[in-house]
Coordinates of C-alpha atoms and ligand atoms in Angstrom, one line a residue:
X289 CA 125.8 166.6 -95.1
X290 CA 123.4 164.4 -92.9
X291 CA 119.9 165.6 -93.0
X292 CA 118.7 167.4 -90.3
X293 CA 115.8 166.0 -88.5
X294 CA 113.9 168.0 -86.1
X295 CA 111.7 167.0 -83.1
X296 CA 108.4 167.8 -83.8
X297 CA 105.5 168.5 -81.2
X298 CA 103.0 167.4 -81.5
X299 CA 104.4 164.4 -83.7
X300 CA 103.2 163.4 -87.0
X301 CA 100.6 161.1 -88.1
X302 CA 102.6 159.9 -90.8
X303 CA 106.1 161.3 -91.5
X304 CA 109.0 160.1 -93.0
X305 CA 112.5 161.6 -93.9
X306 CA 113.9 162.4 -97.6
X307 CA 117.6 163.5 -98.3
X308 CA 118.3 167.0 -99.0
X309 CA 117.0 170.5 -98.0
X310 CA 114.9 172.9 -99.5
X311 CA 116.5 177.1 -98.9
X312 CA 114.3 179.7 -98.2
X313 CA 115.5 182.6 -99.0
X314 CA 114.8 186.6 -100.4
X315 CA 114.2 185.5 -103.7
X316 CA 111.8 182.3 -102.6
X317 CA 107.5 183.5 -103.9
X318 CA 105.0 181.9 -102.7
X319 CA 101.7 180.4 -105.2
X320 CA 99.3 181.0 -103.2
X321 CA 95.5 179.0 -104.2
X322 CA 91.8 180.6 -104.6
X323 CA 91.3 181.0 -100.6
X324 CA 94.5 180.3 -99.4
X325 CA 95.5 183.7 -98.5
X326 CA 94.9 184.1 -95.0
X327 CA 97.3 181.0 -94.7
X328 CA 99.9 183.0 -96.4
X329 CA 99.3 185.9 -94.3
X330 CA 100.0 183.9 -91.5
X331 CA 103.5 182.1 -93.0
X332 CA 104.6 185.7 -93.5
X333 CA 103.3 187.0 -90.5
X334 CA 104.9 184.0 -88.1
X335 CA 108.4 183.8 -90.3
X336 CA 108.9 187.7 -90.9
X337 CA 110.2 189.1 -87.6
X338 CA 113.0 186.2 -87.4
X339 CA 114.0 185.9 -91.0
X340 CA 112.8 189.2 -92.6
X341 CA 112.2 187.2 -95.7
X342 CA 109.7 188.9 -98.1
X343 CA 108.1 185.4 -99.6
X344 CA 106.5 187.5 -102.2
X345 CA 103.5 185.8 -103.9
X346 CA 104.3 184.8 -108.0
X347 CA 101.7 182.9 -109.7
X348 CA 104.7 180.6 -110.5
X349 CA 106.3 180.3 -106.9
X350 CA 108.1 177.2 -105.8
X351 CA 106.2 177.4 -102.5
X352 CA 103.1 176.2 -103.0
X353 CA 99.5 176.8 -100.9
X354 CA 97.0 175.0 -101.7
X355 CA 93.5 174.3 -101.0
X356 CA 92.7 170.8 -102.7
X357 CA 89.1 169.6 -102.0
X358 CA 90.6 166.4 -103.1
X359 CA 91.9 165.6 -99.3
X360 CA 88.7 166.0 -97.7
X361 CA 89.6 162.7 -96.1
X362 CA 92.2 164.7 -93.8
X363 CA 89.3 166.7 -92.3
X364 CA 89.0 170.1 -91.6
X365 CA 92.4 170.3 -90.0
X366 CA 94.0 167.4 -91.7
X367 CA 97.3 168.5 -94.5
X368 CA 99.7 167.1 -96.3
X369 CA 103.1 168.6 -96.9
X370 CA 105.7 167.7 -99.2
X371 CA 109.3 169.3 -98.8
X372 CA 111.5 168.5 -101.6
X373 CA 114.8 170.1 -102.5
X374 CA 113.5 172.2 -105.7
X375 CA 109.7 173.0 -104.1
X376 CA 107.5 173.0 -101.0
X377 CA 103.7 171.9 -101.4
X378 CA 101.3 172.3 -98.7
X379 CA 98.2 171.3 -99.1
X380 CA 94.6 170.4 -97.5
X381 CA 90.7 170.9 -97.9
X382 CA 90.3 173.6 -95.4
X383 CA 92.1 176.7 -94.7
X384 CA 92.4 175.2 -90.7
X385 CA 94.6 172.6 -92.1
X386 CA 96.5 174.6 -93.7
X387 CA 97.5 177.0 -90.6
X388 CA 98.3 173.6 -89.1
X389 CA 100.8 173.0 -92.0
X390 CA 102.3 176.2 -91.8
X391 CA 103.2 175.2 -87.7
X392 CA 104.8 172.1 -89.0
X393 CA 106.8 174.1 -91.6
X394 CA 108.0 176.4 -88.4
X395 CA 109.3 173.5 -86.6
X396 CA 110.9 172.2 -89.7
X397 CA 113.3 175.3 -89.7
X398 CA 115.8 176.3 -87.1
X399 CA 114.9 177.1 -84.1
X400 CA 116.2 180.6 -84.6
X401 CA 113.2 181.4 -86.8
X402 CA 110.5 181.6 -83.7
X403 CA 112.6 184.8 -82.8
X404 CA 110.8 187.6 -82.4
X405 CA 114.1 189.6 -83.4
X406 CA 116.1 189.4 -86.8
X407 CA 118.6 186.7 -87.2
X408 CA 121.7 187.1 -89.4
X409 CA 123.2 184.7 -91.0
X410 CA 120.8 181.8 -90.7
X411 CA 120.5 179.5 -93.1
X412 CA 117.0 179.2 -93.5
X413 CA 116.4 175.6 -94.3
X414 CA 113.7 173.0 -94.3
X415 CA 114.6 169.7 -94.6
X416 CA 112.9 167.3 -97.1
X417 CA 109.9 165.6 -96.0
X418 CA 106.8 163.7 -96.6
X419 CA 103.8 164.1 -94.0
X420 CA 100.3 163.4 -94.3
X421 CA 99.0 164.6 -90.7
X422 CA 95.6 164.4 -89.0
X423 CA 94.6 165.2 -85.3
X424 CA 93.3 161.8 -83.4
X425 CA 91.1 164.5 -81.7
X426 CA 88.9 167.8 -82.9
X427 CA 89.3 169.4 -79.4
X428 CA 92.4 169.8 -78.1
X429 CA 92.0 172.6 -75.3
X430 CA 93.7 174.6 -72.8
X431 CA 91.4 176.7 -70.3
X432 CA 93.2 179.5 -68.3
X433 CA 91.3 180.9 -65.5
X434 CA 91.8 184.4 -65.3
X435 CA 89.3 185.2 -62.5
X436 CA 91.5 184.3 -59.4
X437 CA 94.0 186.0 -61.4
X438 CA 93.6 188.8 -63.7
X439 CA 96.0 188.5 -67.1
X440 CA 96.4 191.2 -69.5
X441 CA 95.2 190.4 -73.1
X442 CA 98.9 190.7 -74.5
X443 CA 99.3 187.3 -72.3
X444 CA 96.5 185.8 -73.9
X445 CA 97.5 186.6 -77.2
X446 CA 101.0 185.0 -76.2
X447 CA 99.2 181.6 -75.4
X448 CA 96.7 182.0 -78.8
X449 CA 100.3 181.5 -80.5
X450 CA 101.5 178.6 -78.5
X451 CA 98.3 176.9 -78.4
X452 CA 98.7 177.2 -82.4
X453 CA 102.3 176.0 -82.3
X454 CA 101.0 172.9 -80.9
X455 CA 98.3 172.8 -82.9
X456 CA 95.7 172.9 -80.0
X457 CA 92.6 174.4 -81.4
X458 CA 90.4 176.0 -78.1
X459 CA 91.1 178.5 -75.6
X460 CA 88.6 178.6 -73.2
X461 CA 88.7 181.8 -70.9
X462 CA 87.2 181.1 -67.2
X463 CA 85.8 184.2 -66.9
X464 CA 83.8 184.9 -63.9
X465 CA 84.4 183.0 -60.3
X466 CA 83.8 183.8 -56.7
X467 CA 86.5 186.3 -56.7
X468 CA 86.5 187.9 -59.4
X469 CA 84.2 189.1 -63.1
X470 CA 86.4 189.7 -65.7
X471 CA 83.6 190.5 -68.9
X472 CA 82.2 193.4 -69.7
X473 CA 78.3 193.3 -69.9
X474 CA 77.1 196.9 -71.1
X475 CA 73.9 196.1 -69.3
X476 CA 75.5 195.6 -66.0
X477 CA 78.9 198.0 -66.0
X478 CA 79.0 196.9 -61.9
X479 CA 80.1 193.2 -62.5
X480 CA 83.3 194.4 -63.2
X481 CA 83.3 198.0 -61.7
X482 CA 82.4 195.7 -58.3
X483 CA 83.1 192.6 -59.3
X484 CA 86.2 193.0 -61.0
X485 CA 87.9 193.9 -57.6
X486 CA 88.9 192.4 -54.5
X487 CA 90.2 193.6 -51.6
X488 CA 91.6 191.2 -49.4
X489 CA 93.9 189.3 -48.8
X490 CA 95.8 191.7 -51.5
X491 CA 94.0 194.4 -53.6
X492 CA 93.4 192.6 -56.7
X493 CA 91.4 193.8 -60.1
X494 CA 91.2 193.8 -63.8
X495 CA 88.9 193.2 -66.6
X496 CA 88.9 193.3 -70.5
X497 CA 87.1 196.0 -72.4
X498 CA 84.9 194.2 -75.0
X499 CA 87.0 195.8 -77.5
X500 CA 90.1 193.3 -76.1
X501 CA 88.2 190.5 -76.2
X502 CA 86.7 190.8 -80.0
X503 CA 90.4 191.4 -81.0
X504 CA 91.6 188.0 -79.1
X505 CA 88.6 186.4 -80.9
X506 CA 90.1 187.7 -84.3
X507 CA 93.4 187.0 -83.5
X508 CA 93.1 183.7 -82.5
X509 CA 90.7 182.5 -85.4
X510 CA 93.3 183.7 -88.1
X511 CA 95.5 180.9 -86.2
X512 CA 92.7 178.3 -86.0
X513 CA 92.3 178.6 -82.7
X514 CA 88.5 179.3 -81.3
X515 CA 88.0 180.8 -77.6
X516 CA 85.1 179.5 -75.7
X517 CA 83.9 181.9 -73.0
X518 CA 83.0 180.4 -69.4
X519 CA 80.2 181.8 -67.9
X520 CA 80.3 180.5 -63.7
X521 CA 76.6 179.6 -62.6
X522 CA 74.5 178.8 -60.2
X523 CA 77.9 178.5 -57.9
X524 CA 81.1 180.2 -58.4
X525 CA 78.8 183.5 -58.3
X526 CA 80.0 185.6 -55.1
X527 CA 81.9 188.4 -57.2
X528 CA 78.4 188.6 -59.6
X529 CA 76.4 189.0 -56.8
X530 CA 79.4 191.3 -54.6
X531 CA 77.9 193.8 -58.2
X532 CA 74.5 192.7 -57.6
X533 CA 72.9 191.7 -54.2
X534 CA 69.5 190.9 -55.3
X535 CA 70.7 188.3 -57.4
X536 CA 71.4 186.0 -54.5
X537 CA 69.3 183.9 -52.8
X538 CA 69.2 186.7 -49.3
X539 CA 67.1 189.8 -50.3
X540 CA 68.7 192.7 -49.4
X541 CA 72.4 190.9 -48.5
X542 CA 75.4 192.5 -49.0
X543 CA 78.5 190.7 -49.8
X544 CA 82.4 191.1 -50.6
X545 CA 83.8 189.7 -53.2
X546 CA 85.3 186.4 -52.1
X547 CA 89.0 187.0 -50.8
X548 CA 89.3 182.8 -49.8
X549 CA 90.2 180.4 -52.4
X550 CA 87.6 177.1 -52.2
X551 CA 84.0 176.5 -52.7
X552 CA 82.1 179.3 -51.3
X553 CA 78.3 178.5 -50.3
X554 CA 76.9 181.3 -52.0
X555 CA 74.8 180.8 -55.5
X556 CA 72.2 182.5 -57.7
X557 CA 68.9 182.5 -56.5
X558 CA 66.3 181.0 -58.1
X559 CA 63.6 183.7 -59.4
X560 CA 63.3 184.6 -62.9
X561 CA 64.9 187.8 -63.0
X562 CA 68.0 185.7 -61.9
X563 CA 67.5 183.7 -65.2
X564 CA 66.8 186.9 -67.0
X565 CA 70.1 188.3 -65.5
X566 CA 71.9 184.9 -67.1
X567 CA 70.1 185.2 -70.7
X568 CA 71.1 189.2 -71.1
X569 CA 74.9 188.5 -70.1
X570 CA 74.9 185.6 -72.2
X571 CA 73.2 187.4 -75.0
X572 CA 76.6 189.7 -74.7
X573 CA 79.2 186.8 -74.6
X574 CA 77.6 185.3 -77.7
X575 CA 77.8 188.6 -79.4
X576 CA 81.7 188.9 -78.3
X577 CA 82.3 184.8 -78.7
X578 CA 81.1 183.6 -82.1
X579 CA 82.5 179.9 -80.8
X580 CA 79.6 177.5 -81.5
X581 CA 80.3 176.5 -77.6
X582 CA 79.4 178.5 -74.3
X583 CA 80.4 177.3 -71.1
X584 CA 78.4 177.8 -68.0
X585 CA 80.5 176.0 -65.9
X586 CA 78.2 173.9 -63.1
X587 CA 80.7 172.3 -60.6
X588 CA 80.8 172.8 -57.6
X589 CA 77.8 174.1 -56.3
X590 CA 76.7 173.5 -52.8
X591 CA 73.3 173.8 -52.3
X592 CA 72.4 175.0 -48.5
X593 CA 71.4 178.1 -49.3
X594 CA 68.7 177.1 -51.4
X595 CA 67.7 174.6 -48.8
X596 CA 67.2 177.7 -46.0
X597 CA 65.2 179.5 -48.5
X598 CA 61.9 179.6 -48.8
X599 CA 61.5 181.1 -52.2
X600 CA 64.0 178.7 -53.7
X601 CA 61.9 175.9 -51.8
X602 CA 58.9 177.1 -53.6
X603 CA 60.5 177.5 -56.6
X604 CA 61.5 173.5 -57.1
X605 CA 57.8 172.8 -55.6
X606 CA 56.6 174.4 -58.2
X607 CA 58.7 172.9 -60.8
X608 CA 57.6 170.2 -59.2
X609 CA 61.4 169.3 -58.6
X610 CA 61.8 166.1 -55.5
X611 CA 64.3 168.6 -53.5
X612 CA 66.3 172.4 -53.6
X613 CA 68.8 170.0 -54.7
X614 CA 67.7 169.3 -57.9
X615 CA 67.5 173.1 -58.8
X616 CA 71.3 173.0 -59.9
X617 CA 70.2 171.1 -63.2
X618 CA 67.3 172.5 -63.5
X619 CA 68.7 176.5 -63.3
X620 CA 71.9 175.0 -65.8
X621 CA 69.0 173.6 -68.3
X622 CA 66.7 176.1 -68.0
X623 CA 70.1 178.8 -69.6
X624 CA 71.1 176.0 -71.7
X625 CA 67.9 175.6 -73.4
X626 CA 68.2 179.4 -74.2
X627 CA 71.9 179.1 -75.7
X628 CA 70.5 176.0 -77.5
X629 CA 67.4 178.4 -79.3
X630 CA 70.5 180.6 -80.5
X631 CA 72.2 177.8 -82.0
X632 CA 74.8 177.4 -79.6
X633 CA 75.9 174.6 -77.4
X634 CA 76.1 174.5 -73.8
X635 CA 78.8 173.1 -72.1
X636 CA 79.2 172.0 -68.5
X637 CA 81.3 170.4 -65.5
X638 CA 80.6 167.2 -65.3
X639 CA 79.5 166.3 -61.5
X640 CA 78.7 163.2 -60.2
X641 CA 75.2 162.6 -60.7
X642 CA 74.6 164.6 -63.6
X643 CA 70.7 164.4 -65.0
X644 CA 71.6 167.5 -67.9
X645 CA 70.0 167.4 -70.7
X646 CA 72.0 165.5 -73.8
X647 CA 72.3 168.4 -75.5
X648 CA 74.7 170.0 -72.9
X649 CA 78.3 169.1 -73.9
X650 CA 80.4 167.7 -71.0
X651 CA 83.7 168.4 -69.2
X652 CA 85.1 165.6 -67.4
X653 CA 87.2 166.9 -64.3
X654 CA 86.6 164.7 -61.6
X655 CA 87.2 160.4 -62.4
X656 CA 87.6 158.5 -65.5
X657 CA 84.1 156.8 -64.7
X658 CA 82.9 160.0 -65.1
X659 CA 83.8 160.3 -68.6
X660 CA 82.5 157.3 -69.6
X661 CA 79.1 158.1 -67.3
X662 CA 78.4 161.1 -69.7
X663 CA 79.2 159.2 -72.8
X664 CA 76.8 156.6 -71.8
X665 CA 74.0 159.6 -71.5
X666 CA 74.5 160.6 -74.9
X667 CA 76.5 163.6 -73.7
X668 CA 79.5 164.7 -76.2
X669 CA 82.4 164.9 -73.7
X670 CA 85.7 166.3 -73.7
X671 CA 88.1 164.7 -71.0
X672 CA 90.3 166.6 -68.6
X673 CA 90.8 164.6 -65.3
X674 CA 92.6 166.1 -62.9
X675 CA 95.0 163.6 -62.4
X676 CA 96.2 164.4 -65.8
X677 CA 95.5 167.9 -66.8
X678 CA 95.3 170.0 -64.3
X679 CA 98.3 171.9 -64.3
X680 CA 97.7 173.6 -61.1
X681 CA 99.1 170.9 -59.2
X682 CA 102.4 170.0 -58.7
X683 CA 104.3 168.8 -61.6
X684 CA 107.3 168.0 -59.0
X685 CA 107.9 167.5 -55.5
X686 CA 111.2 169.5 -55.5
X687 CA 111.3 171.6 -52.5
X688 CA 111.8 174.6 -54.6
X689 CA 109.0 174.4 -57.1
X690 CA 106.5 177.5 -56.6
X691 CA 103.8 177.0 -55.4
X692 CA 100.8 174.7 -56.7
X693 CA 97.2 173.7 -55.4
X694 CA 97.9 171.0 -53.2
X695 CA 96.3 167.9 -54.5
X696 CA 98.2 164.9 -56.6
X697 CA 100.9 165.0 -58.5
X698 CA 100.3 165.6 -62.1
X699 CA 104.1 165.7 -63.9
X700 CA 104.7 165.4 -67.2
X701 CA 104.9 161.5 -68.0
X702 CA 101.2 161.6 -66.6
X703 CA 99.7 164.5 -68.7
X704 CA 101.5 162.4 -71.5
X705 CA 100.2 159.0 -71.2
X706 CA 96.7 160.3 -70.7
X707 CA 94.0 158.1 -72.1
X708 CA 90.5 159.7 -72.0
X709 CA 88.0 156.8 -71.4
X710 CA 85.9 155.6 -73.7
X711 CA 82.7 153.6 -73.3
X712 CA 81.2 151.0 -75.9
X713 CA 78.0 151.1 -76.6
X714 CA 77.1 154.7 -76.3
X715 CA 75.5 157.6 -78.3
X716 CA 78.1 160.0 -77.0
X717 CA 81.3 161.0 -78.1
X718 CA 84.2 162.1 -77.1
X719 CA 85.7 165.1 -78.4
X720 CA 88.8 165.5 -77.1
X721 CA 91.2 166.4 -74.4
X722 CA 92.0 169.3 -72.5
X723 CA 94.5 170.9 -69.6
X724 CA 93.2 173.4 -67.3
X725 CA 95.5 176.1 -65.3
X726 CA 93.2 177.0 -62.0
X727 CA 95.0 180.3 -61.0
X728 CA 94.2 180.2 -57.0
X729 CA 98.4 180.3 -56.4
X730 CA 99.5 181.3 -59.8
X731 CA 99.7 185.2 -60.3
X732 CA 102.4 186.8 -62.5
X733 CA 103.3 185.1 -66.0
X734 CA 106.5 183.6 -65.5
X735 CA 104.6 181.5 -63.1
X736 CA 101.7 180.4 -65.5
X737 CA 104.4 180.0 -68.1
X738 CA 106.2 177.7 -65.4
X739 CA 103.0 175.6 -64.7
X740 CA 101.8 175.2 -68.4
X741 CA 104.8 174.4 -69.9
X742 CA 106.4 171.2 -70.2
X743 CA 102.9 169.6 -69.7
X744 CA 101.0 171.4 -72.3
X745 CA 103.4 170.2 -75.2
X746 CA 102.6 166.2 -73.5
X747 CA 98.7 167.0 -73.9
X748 CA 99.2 168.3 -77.1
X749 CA 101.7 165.4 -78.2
X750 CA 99.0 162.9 -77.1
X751 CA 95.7 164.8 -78.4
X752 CA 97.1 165.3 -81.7
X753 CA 98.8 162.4 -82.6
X754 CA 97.0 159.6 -80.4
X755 CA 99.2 156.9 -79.4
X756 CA 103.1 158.6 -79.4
X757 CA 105.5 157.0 -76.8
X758 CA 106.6 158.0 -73.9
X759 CA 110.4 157.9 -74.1
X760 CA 110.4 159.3 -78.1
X761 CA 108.5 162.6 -76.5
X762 CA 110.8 163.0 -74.1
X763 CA 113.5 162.7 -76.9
X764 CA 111.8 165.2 -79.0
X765 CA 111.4 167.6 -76.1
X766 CA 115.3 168.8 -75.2
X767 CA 114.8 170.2 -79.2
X768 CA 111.4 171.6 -78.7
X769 CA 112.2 173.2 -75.3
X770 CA 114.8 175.6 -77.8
X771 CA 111.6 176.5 -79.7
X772 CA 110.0 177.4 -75.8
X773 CA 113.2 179.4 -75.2
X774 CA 113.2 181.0 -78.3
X775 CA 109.8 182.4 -77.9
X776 CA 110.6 183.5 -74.1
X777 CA 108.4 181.0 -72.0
X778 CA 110.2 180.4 -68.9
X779 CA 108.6 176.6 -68.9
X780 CA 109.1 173.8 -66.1
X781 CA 111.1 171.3 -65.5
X782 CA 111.8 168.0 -68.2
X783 CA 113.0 166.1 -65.8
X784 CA 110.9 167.0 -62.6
X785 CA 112.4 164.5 -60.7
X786 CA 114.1 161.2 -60.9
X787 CA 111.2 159.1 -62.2
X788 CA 109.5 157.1 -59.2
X789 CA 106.7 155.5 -61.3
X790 CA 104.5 155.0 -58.5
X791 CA 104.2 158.6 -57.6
X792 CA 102.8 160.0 -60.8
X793 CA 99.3 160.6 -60.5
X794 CA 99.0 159.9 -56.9
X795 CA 98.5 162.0 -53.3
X796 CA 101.8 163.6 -52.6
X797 CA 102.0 163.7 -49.1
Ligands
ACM1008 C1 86.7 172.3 -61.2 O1 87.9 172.0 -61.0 N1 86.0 172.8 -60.1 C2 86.0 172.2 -62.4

């Protein structure tokens, strides 16, 4: 019989195809290593509800997990995995390469075993292999914003899994915005009691009970993923300050929370209870988020109310400050610094003329020159133009495609071919890649689902493995979009239109 060889996504540093199969079956035990159990817990946990299959653990089982310290060359998430016809032997330094392994091994078998109900009659086989596998990047991201648009946790726990089938490795929630807070912060029940509602143009609300979010952080670290929290400041504040009013720049000014999408002119005033306001929230989120990164977002933050006020002019006087313009850095160092005392690091949108310190970790959004900007200021940056990852915006210009930010087209051959800059010469580095989904237009999960997928598995592809080509993803796709199927995500188009390469990446009319 020909061997069977499956698509995988992302692809393989090093793979190569032997004859023959290896059967799992009732009777197959599993050998697991000194601290490889949680990686066992998660073969059984991921393979059960498909294939039922016990994989017992025997001290003599032909399926092996094993730590080896020996391949600490692979990394933290590096493996190797050997499939022959008598035994299976997974192994790598860390336990994070080994839940990377045990995706590979799910992609290996038919695509009936990502069912979430029992399959009869499969033959549940894995055909021989030999891959030594190590991601080009350490951050491979996906950031969901779930303040324009509430989800439930059970929908974040969905992506935790595919994020881990494609290997990605952070979730980062965008957790607060002009229009809506979505963390708990015992301190201040009102940011989401106020905040957490809007009224217009529909009634909108929702937050997460602290008790959600500490399960999602458990959940997705025993799948090697990490969530990063996002924090909005000094912009991207109305809903705080809808809870709030004296945390804005007007004493005594009462606001909505926004019901427009766009950049809003409201942001945090300036005095220190504002900053004390930012350290005691924070103090929470690094309490729920043990992720050694906290975002506290940055972009977009217009700066004409601090202009018309005369404390905040005061304020950058008296930091001695050339302008109420230069208080945007200034408030974002001032909160990084304290993230920084607790051993955390800050992370921000990169703007245009950044002066941060070079502690603050930076996210690329706007132009390639950008990236390579930050790198050159020592910043450690991780890239996700928006000409490439934001998955938001159209990834076709069929007339029936729902609706997407208006902006450029990003479809999938762009989110594939992706390059994040790189600058010689630099004391920063560049830590990865990442997609965003902004959630302005994008409300129920079929949608998000629709938006995310195709062009998450092309980031992923591309993170992961570094230089894979365009044509071979597309081949292993039509397979991989079975494994999609299978695990009910109602994903986007392949082919999202007759290729016109001029169009990808450019203003759509
Ligand atoms: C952003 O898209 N405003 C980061």
């Amino acid at each position: 019989m020909p061997a069977h060889r499956p698509s995988l996504v992302p692809l393989p540093t090093h793979l190569a195809h032997r004859p023959g199969h290896f059967t799992l079956d009732a009777h197959t035990t599993v050998r697991v290593s000194p601290g490889a159990g949680p990686a066992a817990d998660l073969l059984r946990t991921l393979l059960a509800p498909a294939t039922g299959l016990p994989l017992s653990p025997a001290s003599d089982g032909p399926f092996v997990l094993a730590l080896d310290p020996g391949l600490g060359g692979l990394g933290e998430e590096g493996y190797g995995l050997t499939v022959g016809p008598d035994a299976v032997l997974l192994r790598a330094a860390h336990l994070t390469g080994l839940l990377r392994g045990i995706q590979t091994i799910r992609q290996l078998l038919p695509v009936e075993a990502l069912s979430s109900t029992p399959q009869a009659d499969v033959p549940w086989r894995l055909p021989c292999v030999e891959i030594s596998d190590v991601p080009r990047h350490g951050w491979r991201g996906f950031m969901l914003d779930v303040a324009r648009h509430f989800q439930p946790v059970g929908l974040l726990r969905r992506y935790v899994d595919l994020l881990a089938l494609h290997k990605l490795n952070v979730l980062h929630l965008h957790l607060t915005d002009d229009q809506g807070w979505r963390m708990p912060v015992a301190a201040y029940p009102l940011l989401t009691e106020v905040g957490g509602r809007r009224a217009e143009p529909f009634p909108h609300q929702g937050a997460y009970t602290r008790e959600e979010l500490t399960g999602l952080v458990a959940y997705a670290a025993a799948r090697g993923v990490t969530v990063v929290p996002e924090i909005e400041m000094p912009g991207h504040v109305r809903a705080a300050i809808a809870a709030y009013p004296e945390l804005g720049t007007v004493p005594g000014r009462r606001l909505d929370v926004w019901p427009r999408w766009g950049v809003c002119d409201t942001v945090l005033g300036v005095h220190e209870p504002v900053l004390d306001f930012c350290r005691t929230v924070l103090d929470e989120v690094m309490d729920v988020f043990p992720a050694p990164y906290v975002h506290i977002g940055g972009d977009e933050c217009p700066t004409t109310e601090w202009a018309a006020s005369p404390a905040a002019r005061e304020r950058a006087a008296a930091e001695g400050l050339p302008d109420t313009d230069a208080l945007r850095d200034w408030f974002l160092g001032r909160i990084g610094a304290h993230l920084v005392e607790r051993g955390r690091t800050p992370v921000a949108w990169a703007e245009t003329g950044d002066g941060l310190p070079a502690d603050f970790t930076l996210m690329t959004w706007r132009e390639p020159e950008h990236t390579r900007l930050a790198l050159k200021r020592g910043h450690s940056v991780i890239s996700c133009q928006h000409r490439s990852a934001y998955l938001d915006y159209p990834q076709s210009p069929a007339p029936d495609e729902p609706l997407a930010q208006p902006g450029v087209l990003v479809d999938l051959r762009a989110v594939h071919e992706h390059e994040p800059p790189t600058a010689t010469g630099t004391t920063g580095e560049l830590l990865g890649a990442q997609a965003h989904l902004w959630t302005e237009y994008v409300s129920t999960p079929e949608h998000v689902d629709h938006m995310v997928f195709p062009r998450l598995c092309a980031l992923a592809d591309r993170a992961w493995h570094g230089s894979p080509s365009w044509p071979h993803f597309r081949d292993r796709l039509d397979a991989h979009a079975a494994r999609l199927a299978a695990l009910g995500v109602r994903h986007g188009p392949l082919d999202p239109y007759a290729p016109i390469p001029h169009c990808s990446g450019k203003e759509l009319p």
